[in-house]
Each structure stands twice: as structure tokens, then as C-alpha cells.
Amino acid sequence: MSARFKNLDDWLAWQETAHPKKIDLSLDRVREVLQRLALPLAGVPVITVAGTNGKGSTVAFIEAIYRAAGYRTGAYTSPHLLRYHERIRIAGQLPDDAALCAAFERIDAARGAVSLTYFEWGTLVALVLFADAGCQVLILEVGLGGRLDAVNAVDPDLAIITSVDLDHQQFLGDTREAIGAEKAAIARPGRPLIVADPDPPASVPAHAEAVGATVMRYGTDYAATPVDERDWHWQASGDACIFPMPALAGAVQLRNAASAVLAVRCLQARLSVNDAAVAQGVRTAQVAGRFERRGHAPEWVLDVAHNPEAARNLAANLRAYPVAGRTLAVLAMLGDKDAAGVVAPLADSIDGWHLAGLAGPRGSSAEQLAARLCAAGVSQAIACHGDVAAACRAAQGAAATGGIGRVLVFGSFVTVEQALRSGLLPAAGDGAGL
């Protein structure tokens, strides 16, 4: 059988439209193709991470710890910011086009008549590449929910739920209880389920108990407490240690780091890790677009926050890291997101809004977004722009007149991606960092 496509762009463009539905939650298709691929992954420890927010950061902490300990890691996250390759990391490195195309060709040959969604193709290609690379531990981020997400076709040795809040209600349900039940379905009998949400809905421990998983809850079974500006105290039953503060900013990142440390401790018998490696991993883990700070006067902050819980965490970070001068926001959101819920916790921290439109079937124009902000009671000045680059350019121009200390770019992964592609932002590493 000859290859369907010769280059990665053609493969990805085809995958976007090959399946009748863009999002079609099911495990049957992935399980069938996985069985046919017969990947040599038996015995490789798997950690699966679900949650409304904090998944990418938690994966990054675990990955960095195991890499510091000398293990060959396979990490799968989504979505990407600039390049598809970002979704798959093997020992911290991204695959090249040739490796991705060859893996897609193998999956295409194995699947027969089975139709796959874009995300299912991505999950399978990650697993193929991890198997080929001989990864010693896999850290897999759930894309949407948990119960029927493609990642859940792989049985984890340990599962983590980072947080439970309202998002993707059209697929997961309209309440935290319903969403929690979807996410808790990544738990497995007799295996640890780490719950980082300090106040999880009752459906999470109830499902874990029903399937016989061992639940460990933040604030009850483990905790993180700042010691000073440099260190924090990690504590679990019969175990405690002092670790350096993460490079990732914010109180919520201590919770994510604490969950990562507990995960590593739980798998210690299979993957031995000393405290020096844990400290190095916690200190060095990085994730783009999570309160990523660049430049000075003004400082630019990039954050993919797109739901109310993420916005509350972002607002807390803005308060914790104040700057002199006014703050402008560049905001673009998908039309099906809760704009009022996202803006509410941030309104008092913003002195002016530059709104941008996002294209596509789920997109929203700047004018539509402005109407939603006005209906939510936003009183600061609002300017509308055709795209994110234009909004960034306007904010940059306003900053040039003086008095602007910070420009916040947020609202979705697409917003941050387009800001990065605009070429208007300070270089990464030019400023306070991540």
C-alpha cells in the first residue's frame, strides 16, 4: 500500500475533515486500531491526567522530574500553540515530519475501514512513536472529559484529576457533578487516583469508590505550603520534603507540582526517583502560554485561559505579580465560551480592552464579544479589531505613549498562537519568564 500523503500538512488537513464529526467521543475506534497495531507497550507505566485546567502544567512537572531522573519519557498534550509536533515529546524532543508521516502511514494501513477523528489520529501517532522510541514512562493528557476521550483507551497505572469546573458543557454536562463523573472515569480498579481539586464534586470520589480506585485528595492526603519566596513544603502521609519554587508562577502551580510529586512517589517501586531529581524537575518545568511573561515596560503576559476557573487563577497571578502602570487586555474568544464568566474575575485588573475576532465555525467577531462584555457590565474602554495581530498592534501603540505597565493577551489557545505569530511580542526569555 503506498502512502496516502507525502507531507505532514496534507496528512493533517485530511484528518481535519476525514471523519463525519470533528468531536465524536468514543473508545471503540481507538481500541480497535490499537489492537491491530499491537504496540509493544505492555509493562510501560502510564500516567493519565484529566481536568478542566492545569493538565498541561501537571504533565510538564511529571515529565521534567522523570527526565531529571534519567528516564526516557513520552509526553502527549493538546492542543498545540504553533506546531503540531508540540503535542508529542520524547525525552523532551519533538518528532520530525518524517517520523510523524511514517507513523500516520502505519496507522492508516492498520485501521482498514475504521474512521478516526483528528484527535484520535493524534493519540495513536503519539503511542506509535512512544513505542518505537522505547519510552520508559508515558504521561498522557486527556483532550476532553475523560470517560470517552481517546486517551482513556490506554489503562493508566495512575490517574490525576487536576480540577473540575464548567467547560465543554455541550459534551460533558451542565454541572460540576456531571463533569466530575466524566473525568473520574479515567480511574482504574486498585490503582491510585490523585484528586488535586481542593473541593471536588461528590461524583469524583463516588466513582472512584465504585470502581475500587485508591483516592488521594489534595488538602486531605497531601498538601503544598509555601515556606518563603524560594521554597515550598510538600507533605503526604508519612512523607514530607522541601522543594524549590516552580518556575511556573501562581499558587495553583504549587498544587499541580504537589500532585506531580505524589504521582512520582506512588510509582517509586517501578520508577525510582530521588529528591534531587524531583527538585530539579519542579524547578525547571516550563509550559508556554501559562502566565508567560515577556519584556518590560510594558510586560506582555500570555495566557491560554478560556474558562472561569482559569480566569480566576489568572486574576490571582496578576495580583501576585503587580507592575507599575495601567494594564491593557487583548482578548479573543471562541463563541461557545463563557465570556462573562471569564471577564468577571479580571475586570478590576484591566484598564482597557482590545478585542479581536476569531475566524472559523466556532469563532466570534470582536463586535459580538464586545456586546457580551458590555452585557456583563464591563465599563472600561473597549476597542474592536479584526484579528489578534491588529489588537496587539493597537495595544503596542497605546503602550508607546507611556503609562502602560502590562499587556495581557488571553482567551484561548488560538489567541495566544496568533499573538505569537504576529511578530510583535518580545522574545521568549526577554523578561520575567514563565
Coordinates of C-alpha atoms in Angstrom, one line a residue:
M1 CA 0.0 0.0 0.0
S2 CA 1.5 3.3 -1.0
A3 CA 1.4 6.3 1.4
R4 CA -1.8 8.3 1.3
F5 CA 0.2 11.6 1.5
K6 CA 3.8 12.6 1.2
N7 CA 3.9 15.5 3.6
L8 CA 2.7 16.3 7.1
D9 CA 0.5 19.3 6.1
D10 CA -1.5 17.1 3.7
W11 CA -2.0 14.4 6.4
L12 CA -3.2 16.9 8.9
A13 CA -5.5 18.7 6.5
W14 CA -7.1 15.4 5.5
Q15 CA -7.5 14.3 9.1
E16 CA -9.4 17.5 9.9
T17 CA -12.3 16.6 7.6
A18 CA -12.0 12.8 7.1
H19 CA -14.3 11.9 10.0
P20 CA -18.0 12.9 9.8
K21 CA -17.8 14.7 13.2
K22 CA -14.9 16.9 14.5
I23 CA -15.6 15.8 18.0
D24 CA -17.0 12.2 18.3
L25 CA -16.4 10.9 21.8
S26 CA -15.9 7.1 21.7
L27 CA -13.4 4.5 22.7
D28 CA -14.4 1.8 20.2
R29 CA -12.5 3.1 17.2
V30 CA -9.2 3.8 19.0
R31 CA -9.3 0.5 20.8
E32 CA -9.9 -1.4 17.6
V33 CA -6.9 0.3 15.8
L34 CA -4.7 -0.1 18.9
Q35 CA -5.4 -3.8 18.9
R36 CA -4.4 -4.0 15.2
L37 CA -1.2 -2.0 15.7
A38 CA -0.1 -4.4 18.6
L39 CA 2.3 -1.8 20.0
P40 CA 4.9 -3.2 22.5
L41 CA 3.8 -1.0 25.4
A42 CA 2.9 -3.7 27.9
G43 CA 4.7 -3.1 31.2
V44 CA 5.4 0.6 30.5
P45 CA 4.0 2.7 33.3
V46 CA 1.2 5.1 32.2
I47 CA 0.1 8.3 34.0
T48 CA -3.1 9.9 32.7
V49 CA -4.0 13.4 33.5
A50 CA -7.5 14.9 33.2
G51 CA -9.1 18.1 34.4
T52 CA -10.6 21.4 33.4
N53 CA -7.4 23.3 33.9
G54 CA -3.8 22.5 34.9
K55 CA -3.4 19.4 32.8
G56 CA -0.5 20.7 30.7
S57 CA 1.4 22.0 33.7
T58 CA 1.0 18.8 35.7
V59 CA 2.2 16.8 32.7
A60 CA 5.2 19.1 32.4
F61 CA 6.1 18.7 36.1
I62 CA 6.0 14.9 35.9
E63 CA 7.9 14.8 32.6
A64 CA 10.6 17.1 33.9
I65 CA 11.0 15.0 37.1
Y66 CA 11.4 11.7 35.3
R67 CA 13.7 13.3 32.7
A68 CA 15.9 14.7 35.6
A69 CA 16.0 11.1 37.0
G70 CA 17.3 9.8 33.7
Y71 CA 14.2 8.1 32.3
R72 CA 13.1 8.2 28.7
T73 CA 9.8 9.9 28.8
G74 CA 6.9 10.1 26.4
A75 CA 4.5 13.1 27.0
Y76 CA 1.3 13.7 25.0
T77 CA -0.5 17.0 25.3
S78 CA -3.0 19.1 23.4
P79 CA -3.7 21.4 21.7
H80 CA -0.5 22.8 20.3
L81 CA 0.3 26.5 20.0
L82 CA 2.4 26.9 16.9
R83 CA 3.3 23.4 15.5
Y84 CA 1.6 20.0 15.6
H85 CA 4.8 18.5 16.8
E86 CA 4.4 20.1 20.2
R87 CA 1.8 17.6 21.1
I88 CA 4.4 14.8 21.3
R89 CA 7.6 14.9 23.3
I90 CA 10.1 12.0 23.5
A91 CA 12.8 12.6 26.1
G92 CA 11.9 16.3 25.8
Q93 CA 12.4 16.3 22.0
L94 CA 9.7 16.9 19.3
P95 CA 9.3 14.4 16.4
D96 CA 10.2 15.5 12.9
D97 CA 7.9 15.5 9.9
A98 CA 9.2 12.2 8.6
A99 CA 8.6 10.3 11.8
L100 CA 5.0 11.7 12.0
C101 CA 4.3 10.8 8.4
A102 CA 5.7 7.3 8.7
A103 CA 3.6 6.7 11.9
F104 CA 0.4 8.0 10.2
E105 CA 1.1 5.7 7.3
R106 CA 1.3 2.7 9.7
I107 CA -2.0 3.7 11.4
D108 CA -3.7 4.2 8.0
A109 CA -2.7 0.7 7.0
A110 CA -3.8 -0.8 10.3
R111 CA -7.2 0.9 10.6
G112 CA -8.8 -0.5 7.5
A113 CA -12.3 0.9 7.3
V114 CA -12.2 2.4 10.8
S115 CA -12.8 6.2 10.6
L116 CA -10.9 8.3 13.1
T117 CA -11.2 11.9 14.4
Y118 CA -8.3 14.3 14.3
F119 CA -7.7 13.8 18.0
E120 CA -7.8 10.0 17.7
W121 CA -5.2 10.1 14.9
G122 CA -3.0 12.3 17.2
T123 CA -3.4 10.0 20.2
L124 CA -2.5 6.9 18.1
V125 CA 0.5 8.6 16.4
A126 CA 1.8 9.5 19.9
L127 CA 1.6 6.0 21.1
V128 CA 3.2 4.6 18.0
L129 CA 6.2 7.0 18.4
F130 CA 6.5 6.3 22.1
A131 CA 6.6 2.5 21.4
D132 CA 9.2 3.0 18.6
A133 CA 11.3 5.2 20.9
G134 CA 11.3 2.7 23.8
C135 CA 9.9 5.2 26.3
Q136 CA 10.1 4.1 29.9
V137 CA 7.1 6.1 31.2
L138 CA 4.1 7.7 29.4
I139 CA 2.4 10.8 30.6
L140 CA -0.9 11.3 28.7
E141 CA -3.1 14.4 28.8
V142 CA -6.8 13.8 28.3
G143 CA -8.2 16.0 25.5
L144 CA -11.8 16.4 26.5
G145 CA -13.6 15.0 29.6
G146 CA -12.1 11.5 30.3
R147 CA -14.7 8.7 30.0
L148 CA -14.8 8.6 26.2
D149 CA -11.6 10.5 25.4
A150 CA -9.3 8.6 23.1
V151 CA -6.5 8.7 25.8
N152 CA -8.8 6.6 28.0
A153 CA -8.3 3.6 25.7
V154 CA -5.0 3.1 27.4
D155 CA -5.3 1.8 31.0
P156 CA -3.3 4.1 33.3
D157 CA -1.3 2.9 36.3
L158 CA -2.0 6.2 38.0
A159 CA -4.6 8.9 37.2
I160 CA -4.8 12.5 38.1
I161 CA -7.7 14.9 38.1
T162 CA -6.3 18.5 38.3
S163 CA -9.6 20.4 38.7
V164 CA -13.3 20.2 37.9
D165 CA -15.1 23.2 36.6
L166 CA -17.6 24.3 33.9
D167 CA -16.3 24.0 30.4
H168 CA -17.3 22.0 27.3
Q169 CA -20.8 21.6 28.8
Q170 CA -22.3 20.6 25.4
F171 CA -20.2 17.4 25.7
L172 CA -19.7 16.8 29.4
G173 CA -22.8 18.1 31.1
D174 CA -24.0 21.3 32.7
T175 CA -22.9 20.7 36.3
R176 CA -19.7 20.1 38.1
E177 CA -21.2 16.8 39.3
A178 CA -21.7 15.6 35.7
I179 CA -18.4 16.8 34.5
G180 CA -16.6 15.3 37.5
A181 CA -18.1 11.9 36.7
E182 CA -16.8 12.1 33.2
K183 CA -13.3 12.9 34.4
A184 CA -13.3 10.3 37.2
A185 CA -13.8 7.6 34.6
I186 CA -10.0 7.6 34.0
A187 CA -9.6 5.8 37.3
R188 CA -8.9 2.1 37.4
P189 CA -9.5 -0.6 40.0
G190 CA -6.8 -0.9 42.6
R191 CA -4.8 2.0 41.2
P192 CA -4.2 5.5 42.6
L193 CA -6.4 8.4 41.6
I194 CA -4.9 11.7 42.7
V195 CA -7.5 14.5 43.0
A196 CA -5.9 17.9 43.0
D197 CA -9.1 19.9 43.1
P198 CA -9.4 21.0 46.8
D199 CA -13.2 20.8 46.6
P200 CA -14.1 18.1 44.1
P201 CA -17.7 17.3 43.3
A202 CA -19.1 14.3 45.1
S203 CA -19.2 12.3 41.8
V204 CA -15.4 12.0 41.7
P205 CA -14.8 10.1 45.0
A206 CA -18.1 8.2 44.4
H207 CA -17.0 6.9 41.0
A208 CA -13.5 6.1 42.4
E209 CA -15.0 4.1 45.2
A210 CA -17.4 2.3 42.8
V211 CA -14.5 1.1 40.7
G212 CA -12.2 0.4 43.6
A213 CA -9.6 3.0 42.9
T214 CA -7.4 4.4 45.7
V215 CA -8.2 8.1 46.1
M216 CA -5.7 10.6 47.4
R217 CA -7.1 14.1 47.8
Y218 CA -5.3 17.5 48.0
G219 CA -5.7 19.1 51.4
T220 CA -6.5 15.7 53.0
D221 CA -3.9 13.2 51.9
Y222 CA -1.3 15.6 50.6
A223 CA -0.6 19.3 50.5
A224 CA 1.7 22.1 49.4
T225 CA 2.6 25.1 51.6
P226 CA 4.9 28.0 50.7
V227 CA 7.9 28.3 53.1
D228 CA 9.2 31.5 51.6
E229 CA 9.8 33.1 48.2
R230 CA 12.3 30.3 47.3
D231 CA 10.9 27.1 48.8
W232 CA 7.8 25.2 49.5
H233 CA 6.9 22.3 51.7
W234 CA 5.4 19.1 50.2
Q235 CA 3.6 16.7 52.6
A236 CA 1.8 13.4 52.3
S237 CA 1.0 10.6 54.7
G238 CA 4.3 9.7 56.4
D239 CA 6.4 11.7 53.9
A240 CA 7.5 15.3 53.6
C241 CA 10.1 17.3 51.8
I242 CA 11.2 20.9 51.0
F243 CA 11.4 21.7 47.3
P244 CA 12.3 24.8 45.3
M245 CA 9.6 27.0 44.0
P246 CA 8.5 26.2 40.4
A247 CA 9.4 28.4 37.5
L248 CA 5.7 28.3 36.7
A249 CA 4.0 31.2 38.5
G250 CA 1.0 31.0 40.8
A251 CA -0.5 29.3 43.8
V252 CA -2.3 26.8 41.6
Q253 CA 1.1 25.7 40.2
L254 CA 2.1 24.6 43.7
R255 CA -0.9 22.3 43.7
N256 CA 0.0 20.9 40.3
A257 CA 3.6 20.4 41.4
A258 CA 2.4 18.7 44.6
S259 CA 0.3 16.3 42.5
A260 CA 3.2 15.5 40.3
V261 CA 5.4 14.7 43.3
L262 CA 2.8 12.4 44.7
A263 CA 2.4 10.7 41.4
V264 CA 6.2 10.0 41.3
R265 CA 6.1 8.8 44.9
C266 CA 3.3 6.4 44.1
L267 CA 5.2 4.8 41.3
Q268 CA 8.5 4.7 43.2
A269 CA 8.7 0.9 43.3
R270 CA 8.7 0.8 39.5
L271 CA 10.5 4.1 38.6
S272 CA 12.9 5.0 41.3
V273 CA 13.4 8.8 41.7
N274 CA 15.5 10.6 44.3
D275 CA 14.6 14.0 45.8
A276 CA 17.3 15.8 43.8
A277 CA 15.6 14.8 40.6
V278 CA 12.2 15.8 41.9
A279 CA 13.6 19.2 42.9
Q280 CA 15.3 19.7 39.5
G281 CA 12.1 18.8 37.7
V282 CA 9.9 21.1 39.8
R283 CA 12.3 24.0 39.4
T284 CA 12.7 23.7 35.6
A285 CA 9.4 22.6 34.2
Q286 CA 8.1 25.0 31.6
V287 CA 4.8 25.4 29.7
A288 CA 4.3 28.1 27.1
G289 CA 1.2 30.3 27.3
R290 CA 0.6 29.8 31.0
F291 CA 1.1 33.2 32.7
E292 CA 4.1 33.5 30.3
R293 CA 5.7 36.9 31.0
R294 CA 7.8 38.7 28.3
G295 CA 9.6 42.0 28.2
H296 CA 9.5 45.1 30.4
A297 CA 7.6 48.4 30.3
P298 CA 5.3 47.1 29.2
E299 CA 5.4 43.5 30.3
W300 CA 3.5 41.2 28.0
V301 CA 1.6 38.3 29.6
L302 CA 0.4 35.3 27.5
D303 CA -2.2 33.0 29.0
V304 CA -4.5 30.5 27.3
A305 CA -7.2 30.9 30.0
H306 CA -10.6 30.4 28.4
N307 CA -13.0 29.4 31.2
P308 CA -14.0 31.0 34.5
E309 CA -11.7 28.8 36.7
A310 CA -8.7 29.6 34.6
A311 CA -9.6 33.3 34.6
R312 CA -9.8 33.3 38.4
N313 CA -6.3 31.8 38.6
L314 CA -5.0 34.3 36.1
A315 CA -6.5 37.2 38.1
A316 CA -4.8 35.9 41.2
N317 CA -1.5 35.8 39.3
L318 CA -1.9 39.4 38.2
R319 CA -2.4 40.5 41.8
A320 CA 0.5 38.4 43.0
Y321 CA 2.9 39.9 40.3
P322 CA 2.0 43.6 40.2
V323 CA 3.6 46.1 37.8
A324 CA 3.6 49.9 37.8
G325 CA 1.2 51.5 35.3
R326 CA -2.0 50.6 33.6
T327 CA -2.9 47.1 32.2
L328 CA -4.4 46.6 28.8
A329 CA -6.0 43.4 27.7
V330 CA -6.0 41.8 24.3
L331 CA -8.9 39.3 24.3
A332 CA -10.3 37.0 21.7
M333 CA -12.6 34.0 22.5
L334 CA -14.5 31.3 20.8
G335 CA -18.2 32.0 20.5
D336 CA -19.2 29.0 22.6
K337 CA -17.2 30.0 25.7
D338 CA -18.5 31.8 28.8
A339 CA -17.1 35.3 28.1
A340 CA -19.0 36.9 31.0
G341 CA -17.6 34.3 33.4
V342 CA -14.1 34.7 32.1
V343 CA -14.1 38.5 32.2
A344 CA -15.8 38.9 35.7
P345 CA -12.7 38.0 37.9
L346 CA -10.4 40.0 35.7
A347 CA -12.4 43.2 35.2
D348 CA -10.9 45.1 38.2
S349 CA -7.4 44.4 36.9
I350 CA -7.9 45.7 33.4
D351 CA -7.9 49.4 32.4
G352 CA -8.7 49.0 28.7
W353 CA -9.8 46.2 26.4
H354 CA -8.6 45.5 22.8
L355 CA -11.0 42.8 21.4
A356 CA -10.2 40.7 18.4
G357 CA -12.2 38.4 16.2
L358 CA -11.5 34.7 15.7
A359 CA -12.4 33.0 12.4
G360 CA -13.9 29.6 11.9
P361 CA -17.3 27.9 12.7
R362 CA -16.8 28.4 16.5
G363 CA -15.4 31.9 16.1
S364 CA -16.7 35.2 17.3
S365 CA -16.2 38.7 15.9
A366 CA -14.8 41.5 18.1
E367 CA -18.2 43.2 17.9
Q368 CA -20.0 40.2 19.2
L369 CA -17.5 39.8 22.0
A370 CA -17.9 43.5 22.9
A371 CA -21.6 43.1 23.2
R372 CA -21.1 40.2 25.6
L373 CA -18.7 42.2 27.7
C374 CA -21.0 45.2 27.8
A375 CA -23.9 43.0 28.9
A376 CA -21.7 41.6 31.7
G377 CA -21.2 45.2 33.0
V378 CA -17.6 45.9 31.7
S379 CA -17.2 49.7 32.0
Q380 CA -13.6 50.2 30.8
A381 CA -12.9 51.4 27.3
I382 CA -13.3 48.8 24.6
A383 CA -11.8 48.9 21.1
C384 CA -12.6 46.3 18.4
H385 CA -10.1 44.9 15.9
G386 CA -10.4 42.4 13.0
D387 CA -7.8 40.0 14.3
V388 CA -5.4 39.3 17.2
A389 CA -2.4 40.9 15.4
A390 CA -4.3 44.1 14.9
A391 CA -5.3 44.1 18.6
C392 CA -1.7 43.5 19.7
R393 CA -0.6 46.3 17.4
A394 CA -3.1 48.7 18.9
A395 CA -2.1 47.8 22.4
Q396 CA 1.6 48.2 21.5
G397 CA 0.8 51.7 20.1
A398 CA -1.0 52.7 23.2
A399 CA 1.9 51.5 25.3
A400 CA 4.3 53.6 23.3
T401 CA 2.6 56.7 24.6
G402 CA 3.5 55.8 28.2
G403 CA 1.7 54.8 31.4
I404 CA 1.1 51.2 30.3
G405 CA 2.8 48.6 32.5
R406 CA 1.4 45.4 31.2
V407 CA -0.4 44.0 28.2
L408 CA -2.4 40.8 28.9
V409 CA -3.1 38.5 25.9
F410 CA -5.6 35.7 26.7
G411 CA -8.9 34.0 25.9
S412 CA -7.9 30.8 24.0
F413 CA -5.0 28.8 22.6
V414 CA -5.8 30.4 19.2
T415 CA -5.5 33.9 20.7
V416 CA -2.0 33.2 22.1
E417 CA -1.0 31.4 18.9
Q418 CA -2.0 34.4 16.7
A419 CA -0.3 36.8 19.1
L420 CA 3.0 34.8 18.8
R421 CA 2.7 34.6 15.0
S422 CA 2.2 38.4 14.8
G423 CA 5.9 39.0 15.5
L424 CA 5.0 42.0 17.7
L425 CA 5.8 40.4 21.1
P426 CA 9.2 40.5 22.9
A427 CA 11.2 37.3 22.5
A428 CA 10.8 34.4 24.9
G429 CA 13.2 34.8 27.8
D430 CA 13.2 38.6 27.5
G431 CA 11.5 39.3 30.8
A432 CA 10.3 37.5 33.9
G433 CA 9.8 34.3 32.0
L434 CA 7.2 31.6 32.5

